[in-house]
mmCIF file with all atom_site columns, N, CA and C in Angstrom:
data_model
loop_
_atom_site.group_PDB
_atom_site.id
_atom_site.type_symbol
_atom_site.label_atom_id
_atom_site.label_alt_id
_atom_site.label_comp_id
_atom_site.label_asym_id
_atom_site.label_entity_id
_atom_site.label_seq_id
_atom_site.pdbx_PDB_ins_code
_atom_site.Cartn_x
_atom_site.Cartn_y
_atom_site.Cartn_z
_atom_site.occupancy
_atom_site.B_iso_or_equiv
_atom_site.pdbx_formal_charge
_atom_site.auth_seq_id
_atom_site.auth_comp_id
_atom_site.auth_asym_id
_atom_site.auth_atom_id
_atom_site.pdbx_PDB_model_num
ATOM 1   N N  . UNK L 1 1  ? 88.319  68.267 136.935 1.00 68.00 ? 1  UNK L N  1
ATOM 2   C CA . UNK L 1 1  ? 89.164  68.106 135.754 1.00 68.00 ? 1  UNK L CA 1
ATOM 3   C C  . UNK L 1 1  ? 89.518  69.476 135.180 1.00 68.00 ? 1  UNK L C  1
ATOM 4   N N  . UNK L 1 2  ? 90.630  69.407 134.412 1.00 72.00 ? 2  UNK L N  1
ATOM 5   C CA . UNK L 1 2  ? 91.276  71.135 134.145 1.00 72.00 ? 2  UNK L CA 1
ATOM 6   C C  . UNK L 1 2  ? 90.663  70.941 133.139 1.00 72.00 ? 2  UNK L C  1
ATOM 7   N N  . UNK L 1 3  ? 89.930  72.393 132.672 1.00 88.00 ? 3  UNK L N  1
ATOM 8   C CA . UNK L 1 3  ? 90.035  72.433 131.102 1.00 88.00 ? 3  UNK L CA 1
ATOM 9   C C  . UNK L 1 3  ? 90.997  73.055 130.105 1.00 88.00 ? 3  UNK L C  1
ATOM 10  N N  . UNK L 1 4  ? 90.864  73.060 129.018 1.00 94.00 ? 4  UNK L N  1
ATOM 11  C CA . UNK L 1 4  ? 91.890  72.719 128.023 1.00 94.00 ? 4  UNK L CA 1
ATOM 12  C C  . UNK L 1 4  ? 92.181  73.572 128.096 1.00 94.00 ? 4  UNK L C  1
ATOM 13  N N  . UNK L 1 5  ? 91.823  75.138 128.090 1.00 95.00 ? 5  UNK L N  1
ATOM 14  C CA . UNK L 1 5  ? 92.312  76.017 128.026 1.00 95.00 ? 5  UNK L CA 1
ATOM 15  C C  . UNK L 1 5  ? 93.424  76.648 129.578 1.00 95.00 ? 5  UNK L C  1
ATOM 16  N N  . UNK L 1 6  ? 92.825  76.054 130.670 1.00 94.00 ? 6  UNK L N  1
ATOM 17  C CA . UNK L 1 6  ? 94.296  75.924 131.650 1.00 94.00 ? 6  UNK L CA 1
ATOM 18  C C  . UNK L 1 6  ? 95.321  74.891 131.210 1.00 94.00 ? 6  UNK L C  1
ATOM 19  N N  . UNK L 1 7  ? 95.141  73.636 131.029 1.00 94.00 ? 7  UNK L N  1
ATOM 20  C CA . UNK L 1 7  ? 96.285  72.800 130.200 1.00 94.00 ? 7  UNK L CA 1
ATOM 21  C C  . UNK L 1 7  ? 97.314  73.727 129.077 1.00 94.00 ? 7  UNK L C  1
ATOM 22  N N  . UNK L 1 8  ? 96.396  74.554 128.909 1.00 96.00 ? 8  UNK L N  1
ATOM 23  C CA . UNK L 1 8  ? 97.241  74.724 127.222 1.00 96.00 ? 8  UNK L CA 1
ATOM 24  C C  . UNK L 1 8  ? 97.545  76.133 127.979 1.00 96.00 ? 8  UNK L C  1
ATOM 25  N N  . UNK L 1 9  ? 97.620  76.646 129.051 1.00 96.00 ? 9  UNK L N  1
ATOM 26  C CA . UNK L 1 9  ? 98.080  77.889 129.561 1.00 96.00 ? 9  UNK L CA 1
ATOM 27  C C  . UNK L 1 9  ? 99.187  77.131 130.484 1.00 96.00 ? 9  UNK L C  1
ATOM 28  N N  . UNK L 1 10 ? 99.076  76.672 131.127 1.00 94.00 ? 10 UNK L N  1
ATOM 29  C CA . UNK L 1 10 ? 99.799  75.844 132.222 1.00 94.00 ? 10 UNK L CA 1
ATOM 30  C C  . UNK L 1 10 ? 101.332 75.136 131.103 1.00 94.00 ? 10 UNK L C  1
ATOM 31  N N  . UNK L 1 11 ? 101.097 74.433 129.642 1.00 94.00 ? 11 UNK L N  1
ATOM 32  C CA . UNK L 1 11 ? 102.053 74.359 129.033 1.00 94.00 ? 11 UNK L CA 1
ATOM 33  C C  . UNK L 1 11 ? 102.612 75.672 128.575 1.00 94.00 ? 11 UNK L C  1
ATOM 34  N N  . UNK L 1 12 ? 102.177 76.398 127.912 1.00 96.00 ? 12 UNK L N  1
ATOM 35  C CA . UNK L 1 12 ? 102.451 77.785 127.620 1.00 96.00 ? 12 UNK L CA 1
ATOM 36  C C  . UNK L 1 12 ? 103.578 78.086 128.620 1.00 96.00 ? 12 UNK L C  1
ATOM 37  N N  . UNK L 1 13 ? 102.911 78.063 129.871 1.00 95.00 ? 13 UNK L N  1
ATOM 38  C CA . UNK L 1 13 ? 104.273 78.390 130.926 1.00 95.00 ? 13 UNK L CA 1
ATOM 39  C C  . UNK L 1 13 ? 105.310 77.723 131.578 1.00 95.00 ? 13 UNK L C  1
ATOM 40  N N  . UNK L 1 14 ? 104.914 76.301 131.037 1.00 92.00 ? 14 UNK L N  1
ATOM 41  C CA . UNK L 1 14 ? 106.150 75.762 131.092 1.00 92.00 ? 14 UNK L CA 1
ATOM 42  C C  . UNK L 1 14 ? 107.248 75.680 130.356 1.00 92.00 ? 14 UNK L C  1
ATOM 43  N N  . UNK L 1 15 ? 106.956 76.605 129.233 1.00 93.00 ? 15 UNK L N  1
ATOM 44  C CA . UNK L 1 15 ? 107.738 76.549 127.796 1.00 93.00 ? 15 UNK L CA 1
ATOM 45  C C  . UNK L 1 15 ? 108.371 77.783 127.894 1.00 93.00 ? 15 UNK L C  1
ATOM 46  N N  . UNK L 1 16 ? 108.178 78.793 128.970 1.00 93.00 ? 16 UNK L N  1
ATOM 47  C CA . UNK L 1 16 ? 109.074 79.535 129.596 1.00 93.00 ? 16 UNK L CA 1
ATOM 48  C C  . UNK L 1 16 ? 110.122 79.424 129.895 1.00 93.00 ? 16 UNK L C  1
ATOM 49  N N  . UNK L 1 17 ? 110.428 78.271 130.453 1.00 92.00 ? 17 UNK L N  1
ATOM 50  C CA . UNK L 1 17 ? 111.480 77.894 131.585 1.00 92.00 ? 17 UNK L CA 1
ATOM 51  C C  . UNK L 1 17 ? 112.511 76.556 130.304 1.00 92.00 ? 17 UNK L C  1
ATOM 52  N N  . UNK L 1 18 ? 113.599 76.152 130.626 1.00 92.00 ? 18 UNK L N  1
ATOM 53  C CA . UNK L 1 18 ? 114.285 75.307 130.420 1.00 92.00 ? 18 UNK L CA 1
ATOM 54  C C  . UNK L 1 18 ? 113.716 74.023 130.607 1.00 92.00 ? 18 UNK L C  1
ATOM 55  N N  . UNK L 1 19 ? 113.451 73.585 131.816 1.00 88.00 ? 19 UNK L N  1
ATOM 56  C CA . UNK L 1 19 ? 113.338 72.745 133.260 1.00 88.00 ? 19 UNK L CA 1
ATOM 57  C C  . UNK L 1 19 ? 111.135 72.898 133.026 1.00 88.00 ? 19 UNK L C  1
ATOM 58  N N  . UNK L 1 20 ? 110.849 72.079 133.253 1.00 80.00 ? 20 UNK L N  1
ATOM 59  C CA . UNK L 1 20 ? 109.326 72.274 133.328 1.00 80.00 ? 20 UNK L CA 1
ATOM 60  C C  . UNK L 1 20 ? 109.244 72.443 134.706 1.00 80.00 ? 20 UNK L C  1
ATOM 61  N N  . UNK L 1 21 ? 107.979 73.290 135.484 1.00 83.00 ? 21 UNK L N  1
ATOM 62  C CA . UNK L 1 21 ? 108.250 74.229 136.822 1.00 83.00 ? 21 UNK L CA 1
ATOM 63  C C  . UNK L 1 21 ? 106.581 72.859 137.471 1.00 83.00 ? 21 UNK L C  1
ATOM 64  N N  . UNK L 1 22 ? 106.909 73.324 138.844 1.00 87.00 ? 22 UNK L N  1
ATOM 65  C CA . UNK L 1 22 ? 105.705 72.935 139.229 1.00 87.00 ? 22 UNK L CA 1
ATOM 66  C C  . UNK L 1 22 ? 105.242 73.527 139.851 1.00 87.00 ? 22 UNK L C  1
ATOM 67  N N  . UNK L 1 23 ? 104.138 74.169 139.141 1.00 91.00 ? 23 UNK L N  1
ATOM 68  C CA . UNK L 1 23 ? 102.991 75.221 139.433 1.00 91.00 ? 23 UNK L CA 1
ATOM 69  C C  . UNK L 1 23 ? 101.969 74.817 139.649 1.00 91.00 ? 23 UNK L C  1
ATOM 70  N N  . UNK L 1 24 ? 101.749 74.919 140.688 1.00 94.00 ? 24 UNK L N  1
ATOM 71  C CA . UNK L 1 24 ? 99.962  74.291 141.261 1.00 94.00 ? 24 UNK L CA 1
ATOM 72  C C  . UNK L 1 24 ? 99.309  75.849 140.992 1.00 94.00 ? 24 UNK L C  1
ATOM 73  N N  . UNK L 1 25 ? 97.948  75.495 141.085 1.00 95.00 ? 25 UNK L N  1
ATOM 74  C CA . UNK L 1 25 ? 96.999  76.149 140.818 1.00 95.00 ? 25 UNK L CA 1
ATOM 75  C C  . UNK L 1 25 ? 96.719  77.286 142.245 1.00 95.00 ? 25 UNK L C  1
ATOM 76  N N  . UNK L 1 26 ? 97.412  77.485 142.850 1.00 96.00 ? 26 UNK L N  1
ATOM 77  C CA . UNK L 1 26 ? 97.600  78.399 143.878 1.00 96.00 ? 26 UNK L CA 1
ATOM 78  C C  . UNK L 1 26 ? 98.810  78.816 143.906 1.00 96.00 ? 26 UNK L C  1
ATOM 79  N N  . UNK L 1 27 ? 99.947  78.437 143.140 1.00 95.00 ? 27 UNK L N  1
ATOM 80  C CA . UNK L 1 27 ? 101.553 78.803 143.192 1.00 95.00 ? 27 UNK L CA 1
ATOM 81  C C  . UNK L 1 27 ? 101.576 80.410 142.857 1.00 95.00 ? 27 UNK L C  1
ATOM 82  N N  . UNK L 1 28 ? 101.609 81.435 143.567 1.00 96.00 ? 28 UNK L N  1
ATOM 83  C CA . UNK L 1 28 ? 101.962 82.856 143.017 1.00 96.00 ? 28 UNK L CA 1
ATOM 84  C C  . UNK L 1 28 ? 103.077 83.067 141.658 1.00 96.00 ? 28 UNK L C  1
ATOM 85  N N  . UNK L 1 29 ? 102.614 83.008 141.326 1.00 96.00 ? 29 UNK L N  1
ATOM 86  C CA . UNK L 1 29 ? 103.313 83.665 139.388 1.00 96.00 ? 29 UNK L CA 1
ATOM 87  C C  . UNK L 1 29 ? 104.928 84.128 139.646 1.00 96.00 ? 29 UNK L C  1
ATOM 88  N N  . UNK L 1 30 ? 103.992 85.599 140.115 1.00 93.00 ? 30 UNK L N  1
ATOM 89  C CA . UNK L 1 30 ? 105.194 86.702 139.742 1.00 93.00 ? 30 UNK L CA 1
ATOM 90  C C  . UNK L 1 30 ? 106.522 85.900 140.924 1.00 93.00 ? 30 UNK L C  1
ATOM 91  N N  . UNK L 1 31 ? 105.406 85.349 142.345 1.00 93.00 ? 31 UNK L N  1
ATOM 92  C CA . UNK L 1 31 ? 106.820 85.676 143.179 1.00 93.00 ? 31 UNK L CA 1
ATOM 93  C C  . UNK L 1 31 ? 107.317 84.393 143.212 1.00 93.00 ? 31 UNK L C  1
ATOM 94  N N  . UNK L 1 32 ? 106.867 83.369 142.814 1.00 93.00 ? 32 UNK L N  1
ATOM 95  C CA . UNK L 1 32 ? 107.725 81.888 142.357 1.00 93.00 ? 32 UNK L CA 1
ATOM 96  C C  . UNK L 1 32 ? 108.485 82.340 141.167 1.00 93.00 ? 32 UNK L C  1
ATOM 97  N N  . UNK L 1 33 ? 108.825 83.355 140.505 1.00 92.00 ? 33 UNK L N  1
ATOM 98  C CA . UNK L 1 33 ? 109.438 83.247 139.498 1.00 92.00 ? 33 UNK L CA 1
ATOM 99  C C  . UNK L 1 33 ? 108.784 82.717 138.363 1.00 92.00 ? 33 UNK L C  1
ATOM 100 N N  . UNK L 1 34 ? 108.018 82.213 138.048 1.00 94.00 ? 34 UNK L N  1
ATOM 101 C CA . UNK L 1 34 ? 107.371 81.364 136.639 1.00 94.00 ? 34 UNK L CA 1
ATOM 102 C C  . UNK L 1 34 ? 107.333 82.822 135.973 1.00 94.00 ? 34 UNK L C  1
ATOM 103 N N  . UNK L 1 35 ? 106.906 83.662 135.672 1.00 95.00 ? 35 UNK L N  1
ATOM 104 C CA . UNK L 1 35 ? 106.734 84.833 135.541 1.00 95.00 ? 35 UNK L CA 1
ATOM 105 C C  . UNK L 1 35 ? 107.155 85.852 136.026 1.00 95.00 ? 35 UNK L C  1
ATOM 106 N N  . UNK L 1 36 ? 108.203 86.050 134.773 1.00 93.00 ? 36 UNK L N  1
ATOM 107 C CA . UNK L 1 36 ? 108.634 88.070 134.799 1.00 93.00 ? 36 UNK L CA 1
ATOM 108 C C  . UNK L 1 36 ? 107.627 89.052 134.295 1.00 93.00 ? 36 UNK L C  1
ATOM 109 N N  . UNK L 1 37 ? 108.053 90.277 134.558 1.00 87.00 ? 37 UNK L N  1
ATOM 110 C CA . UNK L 1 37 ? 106.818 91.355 134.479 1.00 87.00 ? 37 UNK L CA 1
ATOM 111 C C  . UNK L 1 37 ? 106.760 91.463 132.648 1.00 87.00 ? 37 UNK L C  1
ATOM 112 N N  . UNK L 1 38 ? 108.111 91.300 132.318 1.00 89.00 ? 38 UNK L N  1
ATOM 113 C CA . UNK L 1 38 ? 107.517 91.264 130.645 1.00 89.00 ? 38 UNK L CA 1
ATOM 114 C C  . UNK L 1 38 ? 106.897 90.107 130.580 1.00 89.00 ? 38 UNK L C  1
ATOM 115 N N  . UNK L 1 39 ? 107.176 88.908 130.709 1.00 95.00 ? 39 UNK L N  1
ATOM 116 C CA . UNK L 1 39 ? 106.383 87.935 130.486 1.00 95.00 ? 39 UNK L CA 1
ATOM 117 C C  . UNK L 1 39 ? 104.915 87.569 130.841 1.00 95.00 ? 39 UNK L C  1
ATOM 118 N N  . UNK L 1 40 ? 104.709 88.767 131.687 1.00 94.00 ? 40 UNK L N  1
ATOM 119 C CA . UNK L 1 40 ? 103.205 88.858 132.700 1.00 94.00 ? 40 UNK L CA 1
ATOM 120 C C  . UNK L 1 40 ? 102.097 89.706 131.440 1.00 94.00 ? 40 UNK L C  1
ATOM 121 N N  . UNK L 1 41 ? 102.998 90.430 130.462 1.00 93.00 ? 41 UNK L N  1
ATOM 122 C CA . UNK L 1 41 ? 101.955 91.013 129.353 1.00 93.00 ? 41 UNK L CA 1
ATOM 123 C C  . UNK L 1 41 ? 102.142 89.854 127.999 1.00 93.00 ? 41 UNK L C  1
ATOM 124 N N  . UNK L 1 42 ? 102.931 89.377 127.927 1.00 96.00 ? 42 UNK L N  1
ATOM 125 C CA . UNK L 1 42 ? 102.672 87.950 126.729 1.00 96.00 ? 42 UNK L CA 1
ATOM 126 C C  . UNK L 1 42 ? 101.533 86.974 127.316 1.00 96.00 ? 42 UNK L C  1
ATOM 127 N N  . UNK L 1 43 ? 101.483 86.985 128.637 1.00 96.00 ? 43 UNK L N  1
ATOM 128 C CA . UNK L 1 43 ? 100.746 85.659 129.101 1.00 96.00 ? 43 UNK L CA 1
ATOM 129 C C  . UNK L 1 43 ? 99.267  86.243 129.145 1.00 96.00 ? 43 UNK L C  1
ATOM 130 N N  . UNK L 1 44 ? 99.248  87.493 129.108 1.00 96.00 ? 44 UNK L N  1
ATOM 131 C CA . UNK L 1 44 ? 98.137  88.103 129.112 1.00 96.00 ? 44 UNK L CA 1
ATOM 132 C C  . UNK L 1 44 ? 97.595  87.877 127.956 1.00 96.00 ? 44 UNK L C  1
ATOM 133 N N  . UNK L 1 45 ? 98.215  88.323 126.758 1.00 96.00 ? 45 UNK L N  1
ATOM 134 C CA . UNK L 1 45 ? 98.167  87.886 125.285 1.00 96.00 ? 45 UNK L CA 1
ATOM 135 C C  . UNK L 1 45 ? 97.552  86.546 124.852 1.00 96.00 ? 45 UNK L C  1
ATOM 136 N N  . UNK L 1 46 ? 98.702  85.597 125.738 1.00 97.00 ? 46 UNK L N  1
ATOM 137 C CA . UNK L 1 46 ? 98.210  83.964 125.181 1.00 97.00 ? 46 UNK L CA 1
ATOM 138 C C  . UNK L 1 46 ? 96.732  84.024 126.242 1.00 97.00 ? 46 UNK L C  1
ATOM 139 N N  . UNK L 1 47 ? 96.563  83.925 127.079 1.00 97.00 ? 47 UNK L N  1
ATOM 140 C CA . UNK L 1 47 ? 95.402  84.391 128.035 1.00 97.00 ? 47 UNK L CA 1
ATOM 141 C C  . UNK L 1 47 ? 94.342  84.663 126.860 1.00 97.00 ? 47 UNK L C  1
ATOM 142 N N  . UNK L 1 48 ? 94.633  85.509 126.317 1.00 96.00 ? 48 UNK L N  1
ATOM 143 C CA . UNK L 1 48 ? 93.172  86.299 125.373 1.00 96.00 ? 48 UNK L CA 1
ATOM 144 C C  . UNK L 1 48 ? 93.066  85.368 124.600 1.00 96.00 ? 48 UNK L C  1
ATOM 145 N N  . UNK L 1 49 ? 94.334  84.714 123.805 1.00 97.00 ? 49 UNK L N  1
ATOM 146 C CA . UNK L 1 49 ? 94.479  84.082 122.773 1.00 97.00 ? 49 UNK L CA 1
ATOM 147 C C  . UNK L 1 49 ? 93.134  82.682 122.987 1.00 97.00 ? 49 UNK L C  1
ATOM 148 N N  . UNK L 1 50 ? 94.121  82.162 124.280 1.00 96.00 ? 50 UNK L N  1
ATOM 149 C CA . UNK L 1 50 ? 93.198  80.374 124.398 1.00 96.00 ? 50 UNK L CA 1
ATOM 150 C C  . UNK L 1 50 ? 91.664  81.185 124.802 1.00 96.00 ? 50 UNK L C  1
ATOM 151 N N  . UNK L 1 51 ? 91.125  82.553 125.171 1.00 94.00 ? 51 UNK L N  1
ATOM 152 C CA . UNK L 1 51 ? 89.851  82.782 125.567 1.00 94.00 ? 51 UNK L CA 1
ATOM 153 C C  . UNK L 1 51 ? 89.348  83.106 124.263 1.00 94.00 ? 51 UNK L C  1
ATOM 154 N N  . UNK L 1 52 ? 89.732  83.686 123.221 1.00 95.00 ? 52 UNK L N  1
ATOM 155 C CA . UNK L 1 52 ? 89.022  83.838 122.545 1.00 95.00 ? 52 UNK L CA 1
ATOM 156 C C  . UNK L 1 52 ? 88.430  85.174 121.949 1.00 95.00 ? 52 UNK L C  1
ATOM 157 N N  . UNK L 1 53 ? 89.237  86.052 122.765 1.00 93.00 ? 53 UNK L N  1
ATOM 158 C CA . UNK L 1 53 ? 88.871  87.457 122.735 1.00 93.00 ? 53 UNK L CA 1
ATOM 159 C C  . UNK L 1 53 ? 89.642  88.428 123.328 1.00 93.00 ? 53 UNK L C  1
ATOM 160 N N  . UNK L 1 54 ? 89.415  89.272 123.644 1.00 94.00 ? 54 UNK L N  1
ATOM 161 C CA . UNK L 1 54 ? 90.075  90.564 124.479 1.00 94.00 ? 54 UNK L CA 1
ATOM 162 C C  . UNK L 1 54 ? 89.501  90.838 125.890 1.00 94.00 ? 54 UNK L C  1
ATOM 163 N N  . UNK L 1 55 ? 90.330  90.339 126.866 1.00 93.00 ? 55 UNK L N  1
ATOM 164 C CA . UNK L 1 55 ? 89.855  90.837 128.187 1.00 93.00 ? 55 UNK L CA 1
ATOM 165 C C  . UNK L 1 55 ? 89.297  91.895 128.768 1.00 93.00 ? 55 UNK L C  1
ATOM 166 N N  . UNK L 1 56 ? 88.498  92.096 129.016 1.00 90.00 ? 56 UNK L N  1
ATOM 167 C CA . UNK L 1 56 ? 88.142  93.617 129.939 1.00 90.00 ? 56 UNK L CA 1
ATOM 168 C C  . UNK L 1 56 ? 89.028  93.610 130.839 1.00 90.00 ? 56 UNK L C  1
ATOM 169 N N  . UNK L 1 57 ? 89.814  95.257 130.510 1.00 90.00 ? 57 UNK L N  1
ATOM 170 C CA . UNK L 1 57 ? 90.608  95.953 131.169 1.00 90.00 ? 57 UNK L CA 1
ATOM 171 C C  . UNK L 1 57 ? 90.330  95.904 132.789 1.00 90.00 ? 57 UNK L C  1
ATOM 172 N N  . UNK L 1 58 ? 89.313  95.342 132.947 1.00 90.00 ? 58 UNK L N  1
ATOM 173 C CA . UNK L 1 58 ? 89.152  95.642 134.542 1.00 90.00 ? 58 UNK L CA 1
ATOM 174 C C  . UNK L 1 58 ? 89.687  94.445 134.885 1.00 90.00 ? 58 UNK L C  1
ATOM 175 N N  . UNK L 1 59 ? 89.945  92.944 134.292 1.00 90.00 ? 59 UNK L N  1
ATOM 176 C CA . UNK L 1 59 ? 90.381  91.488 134.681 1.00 90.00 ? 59 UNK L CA 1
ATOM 177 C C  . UNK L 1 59 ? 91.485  91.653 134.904 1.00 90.00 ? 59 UNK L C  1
ATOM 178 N N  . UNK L 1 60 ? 92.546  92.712 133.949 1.00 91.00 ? 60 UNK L N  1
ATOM 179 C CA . UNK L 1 60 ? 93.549  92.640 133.537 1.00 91.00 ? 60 UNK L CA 1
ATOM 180 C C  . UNK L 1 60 ? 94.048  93.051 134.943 1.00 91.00 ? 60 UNK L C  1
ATOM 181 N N  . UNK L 1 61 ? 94.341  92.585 136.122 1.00 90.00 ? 61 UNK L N  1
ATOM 182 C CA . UNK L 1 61 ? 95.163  93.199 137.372 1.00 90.00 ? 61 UNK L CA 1
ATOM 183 C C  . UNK L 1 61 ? 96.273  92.015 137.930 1.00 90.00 ? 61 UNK L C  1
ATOM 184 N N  . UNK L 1 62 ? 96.865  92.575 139.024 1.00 87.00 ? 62 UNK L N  1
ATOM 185 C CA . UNK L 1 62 ? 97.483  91.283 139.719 1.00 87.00 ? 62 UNK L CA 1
ATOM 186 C C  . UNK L 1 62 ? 96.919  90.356 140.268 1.00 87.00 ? 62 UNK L C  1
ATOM 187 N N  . UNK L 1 63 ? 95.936  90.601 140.728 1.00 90.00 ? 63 UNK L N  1
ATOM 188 C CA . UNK L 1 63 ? 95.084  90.148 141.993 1.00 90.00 ? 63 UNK L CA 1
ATOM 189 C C  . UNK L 1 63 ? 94.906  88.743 140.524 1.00 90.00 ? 63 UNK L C  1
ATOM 190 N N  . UNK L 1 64 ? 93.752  88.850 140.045 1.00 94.00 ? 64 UNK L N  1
ATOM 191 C CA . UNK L 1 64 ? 93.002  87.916 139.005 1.00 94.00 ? 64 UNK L CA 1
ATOM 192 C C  . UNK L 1 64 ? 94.074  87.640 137.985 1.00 94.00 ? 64 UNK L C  1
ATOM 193 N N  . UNK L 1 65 ? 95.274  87.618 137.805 1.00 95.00 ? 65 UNK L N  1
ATOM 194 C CA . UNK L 1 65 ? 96.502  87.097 137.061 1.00 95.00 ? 65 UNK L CA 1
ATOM 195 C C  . UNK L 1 65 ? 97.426  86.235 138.171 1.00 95.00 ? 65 UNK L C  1
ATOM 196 N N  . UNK L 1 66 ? 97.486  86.258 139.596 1.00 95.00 ? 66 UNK L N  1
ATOM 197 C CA . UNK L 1 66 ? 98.552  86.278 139.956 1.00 95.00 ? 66 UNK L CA 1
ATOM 198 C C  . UNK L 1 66 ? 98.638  84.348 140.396 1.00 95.00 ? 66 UNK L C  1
ATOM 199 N N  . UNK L 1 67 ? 97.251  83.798 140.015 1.00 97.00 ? 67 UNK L N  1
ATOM 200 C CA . UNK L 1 67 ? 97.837  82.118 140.186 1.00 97.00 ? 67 UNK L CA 1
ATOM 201 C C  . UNK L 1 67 ? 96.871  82.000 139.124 1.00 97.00 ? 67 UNK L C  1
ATOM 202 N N  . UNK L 1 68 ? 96.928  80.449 138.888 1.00 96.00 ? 68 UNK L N  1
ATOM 203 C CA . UNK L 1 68 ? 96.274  79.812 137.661 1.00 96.00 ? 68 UNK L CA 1
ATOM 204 C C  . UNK L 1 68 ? 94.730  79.865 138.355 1.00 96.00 ? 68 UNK L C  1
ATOM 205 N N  . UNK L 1 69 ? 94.805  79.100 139.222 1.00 96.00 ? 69 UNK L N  1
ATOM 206 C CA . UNK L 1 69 ? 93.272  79.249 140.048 1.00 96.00 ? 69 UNK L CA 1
ATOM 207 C C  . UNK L 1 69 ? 92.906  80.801 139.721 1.00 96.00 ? 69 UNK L C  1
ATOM 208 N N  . UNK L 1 70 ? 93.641  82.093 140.304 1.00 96.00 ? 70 UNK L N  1
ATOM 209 C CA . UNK L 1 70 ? 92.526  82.881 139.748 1.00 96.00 ? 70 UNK L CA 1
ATOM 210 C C  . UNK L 1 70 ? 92.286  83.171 138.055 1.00 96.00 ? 70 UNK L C  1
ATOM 211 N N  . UNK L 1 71 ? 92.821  82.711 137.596 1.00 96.00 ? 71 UNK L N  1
ATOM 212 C CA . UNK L 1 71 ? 92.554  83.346 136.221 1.00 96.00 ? 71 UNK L CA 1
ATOM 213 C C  . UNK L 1 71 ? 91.572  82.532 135.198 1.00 96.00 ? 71 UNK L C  1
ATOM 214 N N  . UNK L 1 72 ? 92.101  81.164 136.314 1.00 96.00 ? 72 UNK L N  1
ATOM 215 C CA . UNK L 1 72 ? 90.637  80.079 135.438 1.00 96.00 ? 72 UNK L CA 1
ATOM 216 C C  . UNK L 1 72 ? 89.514  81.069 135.976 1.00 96.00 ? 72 UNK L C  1
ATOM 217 N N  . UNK L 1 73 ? 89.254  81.283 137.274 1.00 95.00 ? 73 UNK L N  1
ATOM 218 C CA . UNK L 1 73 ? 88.053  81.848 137.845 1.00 95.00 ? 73 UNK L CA 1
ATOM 219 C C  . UNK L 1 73 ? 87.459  83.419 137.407 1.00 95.00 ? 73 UNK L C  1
ATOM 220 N N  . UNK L 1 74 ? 88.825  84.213 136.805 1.00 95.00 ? 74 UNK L N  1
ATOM 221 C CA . UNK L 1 74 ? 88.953  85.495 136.589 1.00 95.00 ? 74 UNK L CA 1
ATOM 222 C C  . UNK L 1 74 ? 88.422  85.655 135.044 1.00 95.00 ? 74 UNK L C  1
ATOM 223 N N  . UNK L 1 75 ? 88.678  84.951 134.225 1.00 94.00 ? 75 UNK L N  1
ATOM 224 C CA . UNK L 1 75 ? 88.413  84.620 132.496 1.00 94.00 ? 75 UNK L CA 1
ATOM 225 C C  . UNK L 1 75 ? 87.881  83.129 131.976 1.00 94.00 ? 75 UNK L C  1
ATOM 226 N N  . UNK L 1 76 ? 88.618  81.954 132.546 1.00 92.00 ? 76 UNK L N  1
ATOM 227 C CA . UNK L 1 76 ? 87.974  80.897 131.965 1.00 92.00 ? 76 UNK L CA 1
ATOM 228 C C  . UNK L 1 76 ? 85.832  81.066 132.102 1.00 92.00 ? 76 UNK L C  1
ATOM 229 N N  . UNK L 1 77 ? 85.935  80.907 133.561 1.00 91.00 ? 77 UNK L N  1
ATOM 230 C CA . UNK L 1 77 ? 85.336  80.551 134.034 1.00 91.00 ? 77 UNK L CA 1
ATOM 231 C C  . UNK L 1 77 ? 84.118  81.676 134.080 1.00 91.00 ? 77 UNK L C  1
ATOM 232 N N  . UNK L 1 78 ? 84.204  82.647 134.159 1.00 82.00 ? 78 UNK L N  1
ATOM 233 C CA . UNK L 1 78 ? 83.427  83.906 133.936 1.00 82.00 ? 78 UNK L CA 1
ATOM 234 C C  . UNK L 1 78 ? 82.901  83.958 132.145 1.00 82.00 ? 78 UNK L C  1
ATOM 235 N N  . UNK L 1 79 ? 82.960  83.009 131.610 1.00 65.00 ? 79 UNK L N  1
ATOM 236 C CA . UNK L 1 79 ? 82.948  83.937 129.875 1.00 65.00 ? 79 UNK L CA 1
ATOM 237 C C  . UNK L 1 79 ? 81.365  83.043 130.182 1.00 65.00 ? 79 UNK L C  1
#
């Protein structure tokens, strides 16, 4: 089951788009388009926001941003 805080990231990015997108939890970000590079530092933002805090600069990369799966695993899931 997702938790709330991917739900409420996963809407977040659908509220990007016009059209709601379908982004699976392995869909690459940047290169499906769901995400532009400005939009890659807001999502970082809402990211901190639904966590609760300020990321360590070391999370903050492509690699651990670049699908939902890693970032549940990169921040949800690590706190």
């Amino acid at each position: 089951m997702e938790s709330t805080k991917m739900a409420s990231l996963r809407t977040w990015l659908d509220g990007l788009h016009e059209r709601p997108l379908d982004i699976q939890d392995d869909t690459d970000l940047i290169q499906s388009g769901a995400v532009t590079s400005l939009q890659f530092v807001q999502m970082v933002i809402e990211i901190e926001r639904l966590h609760g805090q300020k990321l360590d600069p070391g999370v903050i990369n492509i690699e651990s941003m670049r699908t939902l799966k890693a970032i549940d695993t990169a921040v949800f899931q690590a706190a």
